[in-house]
CSV table of C-alpha atoms and ligand atoms in Angstrom, one decimal:
chain,number,residue,atom,x,y,z
A,1,MET,CA,6.0,129.9,71.1
A,2,GLY,CA,7.9,131.9,68.5
A,3,THR,CA,9.9,134.9,69.4
A,4,VAL,CA,9.0,137.2,72.2
A,5,VAL,CA,7.8,140.5,71.1
A,6,ASP,CA,8.9,143.2,73.5
A,7,ALA,CA,6.6,146.2,73.6
A,8,ALA,CA,6.5,149.2,75.9
A,9,ILE,CA,3.4,150.5,77.4
A,10,LYS,CA,3.3,154.2,77.7
A,11,VAL,CA,1.6,155.6,80.8
A,12,ALA,CA,1.2,159.3,81.3
A,13,ASN,CA,2.7,160.3,84.7
A,14,GLY,CA,2.5,164.1,84.9
A,15,SER,CA,4.9,165.2,82.2
A,16,ALA,CA,7.0,162.1,82.5
A,17,HIS,CA,6.3,158.7,80.9
A,18,THR,CA,7.1,155.4,82.4
A,19,ASN,CA,7.6,152.5,80.1
A,20,LYS,CA,7.1,148.9,81.0
A,21,LYS,CA,8.0,146.0,78.7
A,22,VAL,CA,5.2,143.5,78.4
A,23,THR,CA,4.2,140.4,76.4
A,24,VAL,CA,0.5,140.4,75.4
A,25,VAL,CA,-1.6,137.6,74.0
A,26,PHE,CA,-5.1,138.6,72.8
A,27,VAL,CA,-7.8,136.0,73.6
A,28,LEU,CA,-10.6,136.2,71.1
A,29,GLY,CA,-13.7,134.3,70.2
A,30,GLY,CA,-17.5,134.7,70.3
A,31,PRO,CA,-19.5,135.3,73.5
A,32,GLY,CA,-19.6,132.0,75.4
A,33,SER,CA,-16.8,130.4,73.4
A,34,GLY,CA,-14.9,129.7,76.7
A,35,LYS,CA,-12.3,132.5,76.8
A,36,GLY,CA,-12.6,133.2,80.5
A,37,THR,CA,-12.6,129.5,81.4
A,38,GLN,CA,-9.5,128.8,79.5
A,39,CYS,CA,-7.7,131.9,80.6
A,40,SER,CA,-8.0,130.7,84.2
A,41,ASN,CA,-6.2,127.5,83.2
A,42,ILE,CA,-3.5,129.4,81.3
A,43,VAL,CA,-2.9,131.6,84.4
A,44,GLU,CA,-2.5,128.5,86.5
A,45,HIS,CA,-0.1,126.7,84.2
A,46,PHE,CA,1.8,129.5,82.4
A,47,GLY,CA,2.0,132.4,84.8
A,48,TYR,CA,0.2,135.0,82.8
A,49,THR,CA,-2.1,137.6,84.4
A,50,HIS,CA,-5.7,137.5,83.0
A,51,LEU,CA,-7.3,140.8,82.0
A,52,SER,CA,-10.9,140.5,80.7
A,53,ALA,CA,-12.0,143.7,79.1
A,54,GLY,CA,-15.7,142.8,80.0
A,55,ASP,CA,-14.7,142.2,83.6
A,56,LEU,CA,-12.9,145.6,83.8
A,57,LEU,CA,-15.9,147.3,82.3
A,58,ARG,CA,-18.3,145.6,84.8
A,59,ALA,CA,-16.0,146.6,87.7
A,60,GLU,CA,-16.1,150.2,86.4
A,61,ILE,CA,-19.9,150.2,86.6
A,62,LYS,CA,-19.8,148.8,90.1
A,63,SER,CA,-17.2,151.4,91.2
A,64,GLY,CA,-19.7,154.2,90.6
A,65,SER,CA,-17.6,155.8,87.9
A,66,GLU,CA,-19.0,158.7,85.9
A,67,ASN,CA,-19.0,156.4,82.8
A,68,GLY,CA,-20.9,153.7,84.7
A,69,THR,CA,-24.3,154.4,83.3
A,70,MET,CA,-23.0,154.7,79.7
A,71,ILE,CA,-21.1,151.4,80.0
A,72,GLN,CA,-24.1,149.6,81.6
A,73,ASN,CA,-26.4,150.7,78.7
A,74,MET,CA,-23.9,149.6,76.1
A,75,ILE,CA,-23.4,146.2,77.7
A,76,LYS,CA,-27.2,145.7,77.9
A,77,GLU,CA,-27.4,146.4,74.2
A,78,GLY,CA,-24.4,144.2,73.3
A,79,LYS,CA,-22.6,147.3,71.9
A,80,ILE,CA,-18.9,148.0,72.0
A,81,VAL,CA,-17.9,150.7,74.5
A,82,PRO,CA,-15.7,153.5,73.0
A,83,SER,CA,-12.1,152.4,72.9
A,84,GLU,CA,-10.8,155.3,75.0
A,85,VAL,CA,-12.7,154.0,78.0
A,86,THR,CA,-11.6,150.4,77.7
A,87,ILE,CA,-8.0,151.1,76.8
A,88,LYS,CA,-7.6,153.3,79.9
A,89,LEU,CA,-8.8,150.5,82.1
A,90,LEU,CA,-6.5,148.0,80.4
A,91,GLN,CA,-3.5,150.4,80.6
A,92,ARG,CA,-4.1,151.0,84.3
A,93,ALA,CA,-4.4,147.2,85.0
A,94,ILE,CA,-1.2,146.5,83.2
A,95,GLN,CA,0.7,149.3,84.8
A,96,GLU,CA,-0.5,148.4,88.3
A,97,ASN,CA,0.4,144.7,88.0
A,98,GLY,CA,3.9,143.4,88.8
A,99,ASN,CA,3.7,140.8,86.1
A,100,ASP,CA,5.0,141.3,82.5
A,101,LYS,CA,2.8,138.7,80.7
A,102,PHE,CA,-0.8,139.4,80.1
A,103,LEU,CA,-3.8,137.6,78.5
A,104,ILE,CA,-6.1,140.3,77.2
A,105,ASP,CA,-9.5,138.6,76.9
A,106,GLY,CA,-12.4,140.0,74.8
A,107,PHE,CA,-10.3,142.8,73.3
A,108,PRO,CA,-9.8,144.1,70.6
A,109,ARG,CA,-13.5,143.7,69.7
A,110,ASN,CA,-13.5,145.9,66.6
A,111,GLU,CA,-11.2,147.7,64.3
A,112,GLU,CA,-11.4,150.9,66.4
A,113,ASN,CA,-10.3,148.9,69.6
A,114,ARG,CA,-7.4,147.4,67.7
A,115,ALA,CA,-6.1,150.5,66.0
A,116,ALA,CA,-6.5,152.7,69.1
A,117,PHE,CA,-4.8,150.2,71.4
A,118,GLU,CA,-1.8,149.8,69.1
A,119,SER,CA,-1.3,153.6,68.7
A,120,VAL,CA,-1.9,154.4,72.4
A,121,THR,CA,0.2,151.7,73.9
A,122,GLY,CA,2.6,150.7,71.1
A,123,ILE,CA,1.8,147.0,71.9
A,124,GLU,CA,1.6,144.3,69.3
A,125,PRO,CA,0.3,141.0,70.5
A,126,GLU,CA,2.7,138.1,70.6
A,127,PHE,CA,-0.2,136.0,69.0
A,128,VAL,CA,-4.0,135.8,69.1
A,129,LEU,CA,-5.6,132.8,70.7
A,130,PHE,CA,-8.9,132.3,68.8
A,131,PHE,CA,-11.6,130.1,70.2
A,132,ASP,CA,-13.8,128.9,67.3
A,133,CYS,CA,-17.2,127.7,68.4
A,134,PRO,CA,-20.6,127.3,66.6
A,135,GLU,CA,-23.2,129.9,67.6
A,136,GLU,CA,-25.6,127.2,68.7
A,137,GLU,CA,-23.1,125.9,71.3
A,138,MET,CA,-22.2,129.4,72.5
A,139,GLU,CA,-25.9,130.2,72.9
A,140,LYS,CA,-26.5,127.1,75.0
A,141,ARG,CA,-23.5,128.0,77.2
A,142,LEU,CA,-24.5,131.6,77.7
A,143,LEU,CA,-28.1,130.7,78.7
A,144,SER,CA,-26.8,128.3,81.4
A,145,ARG,CA,-23.9,130.5,82.6
A,146,ASN,CA,-25.8,131.7,85.7
A,147,GLN,CA,-23.5,134.5,86.7
A,148,GLY,CA,-26.4,137.0,87.0
A,149,ARG,CA,-25.2,138.9,83.9
A,150,GLU,CA,-27.6,141.4,82.5
A,151,ASP,CA,-26.5,140.5,78.9
A,152,ASP,CA,-27.0,136.7,79.2
A,153,ASN,CA,-30.6,136.8,77.9
A,154,ILE,CA,-31.6,135.6,74.5
A,155,GLU,CA,-32.5,139.1,73.2
A,156,THR,CA,-29.0,140.6,74.1
A,157,ILE,CA,-27.2,137.4,73.1
A,158,ARG,CA,-28.6,137.7,69.5
A,159,LYS,CA,-27.3,141.3,69.4
A,160,ARG,CA,-23.9,140.2,70.7
A,161,PHE,CA,-23.6,137.5,68.0
A,162,LYS,CA,-24.4,140.1,65.3
A,163,VAL,CA,-21.7,142.5,66.7
A,164,TYR,CA,-19.3,139.6,66.9
A,165,MET,CA,-19.9,138.6,63.2
A,166,GLU,CA,-19.8,142.1,61.9
A,167,SER,CA,-17.2,143.8,64.0
A,168,SER,CA,-15.0,141.2,65.8
A,169,LEU,CA,-14.4,138.6,63.1
A,170,PRO,CA,-12.7,141.2,60.9
A,171,VAL,CA,-10.2,141.8,63.7
A,172,ILE,CA,-9.4,138.1,63.7
A,173,ASP,CA,-9.0,138.2,59.9
A,174,TYR,CA,-6.6,141.1,60.3
A,175,TYR,CA,-4.3,139.0,62.5
A,176,LYS,CA,-4.8,135.9,60.4
A,177,ALA,CA,-3.3,137.8,57.5
A,178,LYS,CA,-0.3,138.6,59.7
A,179,GLY,CA,0.1,134.9,60.6
A,180,LYS,CA,-0.7,135.6,64.3
A,181,VAL,CA,-3.8,133.5,64.9
A,182,ARG,CA,-3.7,130.3,66.8
A,183,LYS,CA,-7.1,128.7,66.2
A,184,ILE,CA,-8.6,126.3,68.7
A,185,ASP,CA,-11.7,124.1,68.2
A,186,ALA,CA,-13.6,125.3,71.3
A,187,ALA,CA,-16.7,123.2,70.8
A,188,ARG,CA,-15.1,120.3,72.7
A,189,PRO,CA,-15.2,119.6,76.5
A,190,ILE,CA,-13.1,122.0,78.7
A,191,GLU,CA,-10.2,119.6,79.3
A,192,GLU,CA,-9.9,118.8,75.6
A,193,VAL,CA,-9.9,122.4,74.7
A,194,PHE,CA,-7.2,123.1,77.3
A,195,LYS,CA,-5.0,120.3,75.8
A,196,ALA,CA,-5.0,122.2,72.5
A,197,VAL,CA,-4.4,125.5,74.3
A,198,LYS,CA,-1.4,124.0,76.2
A,199,ALA,CA,0.2,123.0,72.9
A,200,VAL,CA,0.1,126.6,71.8
A,201,PHE,CA,1.8,127.9,74.9
A,202,THR,CA,4.4,125.2,75.3
A,203,PRO,CA,7.7,126.1,73.6
A,204,GLU,CA,8.7,123.6,70.8
A,205,SER,CA,11.8,122.7,72.8
A,206,GLU,CA,9.8,121.5,75.8
A,207,LYS,CA,7.3,119.4,73.8
A,208,VAL,CA,7.7,115.7,74.6
A,209,ALA,CA,6.8,113.2,71.9
A,210,ALA,CA,3.7,111.3,73.1
B,301,LIG,P1,-16.5,133.6,77.4
B,301,LIG,O1,-15.6,134.2,78.4
B,301,LIG,O2,-15.9,133.3,76.1
B,301,LIG,O3,-17.8,134.4,77.2
B,301,LIG,P2,-16.9,131.6,79.5
B,301,LIG,O4,-15.5,131.0,79.8
B,301,LIG,O5,-17.5,132.5,80.5
B,301,LIG,O6,-17.0,132.2,78.0
B,301,LIG,O7,-17.8,130.3,79.3
B,301,LIG,C1,-19.3,130.4,79.1
B,301,LIG,C2,-20.0,129.3,79.9
B,301,LIG,O8,-19.7,128.1,79.2
B,301,LIG,C3,-19.6,129.1,81.3
B,301,LIG,O9,-20.7,128.8,82.1
B,301,LIG,C4,-18.5,128.0,81.2
B,301,LIG,O10,-18.5,127.3,82.4
B,301,LIG,C5,-19.0,127.2,80.1
B,301,LIG,N1,-18.0,126.6,79.3
B,301,LIG,C6,-16.8,127.1,79.0
B,301,LIG,N2,-16.1,126.3,78.2
B,301,LIG,C7,-16.8,125.2,78.0
B,301,LIG,C8,-16.7,123.9,77.2
B,301,LIG,N3,-15.6,123.7,76.5
B,301,LIG,N4,-17.7,123.1,77.2
B,301,LIG,C9,-18.9,123.3,77.9
B,301,LIG,N5,-19.1,124.4,78.6
B,301,LIG,C10,-18.1,125.4,78.7
B,302,LIG,O1,-16.2,139.7,76.9
B,302,LIG,P1,-17.5,139.9,77.6
B,302,LIG,O2,-18.6,138.9,77.2
B,302,LIG,O3,-17.4,139.9,79.1
B,302,LIG,O4,-18.1,141.3,77.2
B,302,LIG,C1,-19.4,141.7,77.7
B,302,LIG,C2,-19.7,143.1,77.0
B,302,LIG,O5,-18.8,144.1,77.4
B,302,LIG,C3,-19.7,143.1,75.5
B,302,LIG,O6,-20.9,142.6,74.9
B,302,LIG,C4,-19.6,144.6,75.3
B,302,LIG,O7,-20.8,145.3,75.5
B,302,LIG,C5,-18.6,145.0,76.4
B,302,LIG,N1,-17.2,145.0,75.9
B,302,LIG,C6,-16.8,146.1,75.1
B,302,LIG,N2,-15.6,146.2,74.6
B,302,LIG,C7,-14.7,145.2,74.8
B,302,LIG,C8,-15.1,144.1,75.6
B,302,LIG,C9,-16.4,144.0,76.1
B,302,LIG,O8,-17.6,147.1,74.9
B,302,LIG,N3,-13.5,145.2,74.2
B,303,LIG,MG1,-15.7,136.1,79.4
């Protein structure tokens, strides 16, 4: 898995700051590419904690926060919520959790997300797990996801695909140029995708010749 990048997350605590060393993997890919599904498998096998930016934003709406209505409107339109809001939720989740290994799923979604997270937390991802999947397949999966999500309708799905192409793919290209992207063909069945994912997370020294 390469070398472990130690990064410290800074959390304001009155005038003092507490630092926590963490390892972060960004999990990226289009809507419906299977990020959440594979993150559950990674958690089970490799002891990471899964933080989905979308899940944190949806929980923030439910909690009745003052930002709730704004977040709900952005999600309905497939737009990206201002980084400040999402980063605060991620920082809090990392700080509150006893684990030091995190999968951050669905973030960074655009250049603003990426640059702000890096400057606020000082965290560089260990690597980026990228689920590559054709739009046609993602659309099919989203339309049959059945989780009662307000954004899983064809009108919003089209907007999310556009935002993904225009704003999220450039973030993946940024990390590609740094040699940090581990690309997975996500169009295959869940078990096959996980085989490829496992190979990325298994240290070379532990890989057994088949
Ligand atoms: P994401 O988090 O990337 O939006 P999900 O993990 O929620 O995607 O998956 C979207 C839908 O597709 C879910 O209903 C899930 O069960 C299904 N799904 C996930 N991976 C696959 C796969 N490899 N093949 C078929 N269906 C899948
Ligand atoms: O990743 P997920 O599909 O759960 O994201 C759902 C929605 O949450 C996105 O379409 C977007 O409106 C919002 N979101 C965001 N910023 C992120 C992640 C998600 O605004 N970094
Ligand atoms: Mg998801």
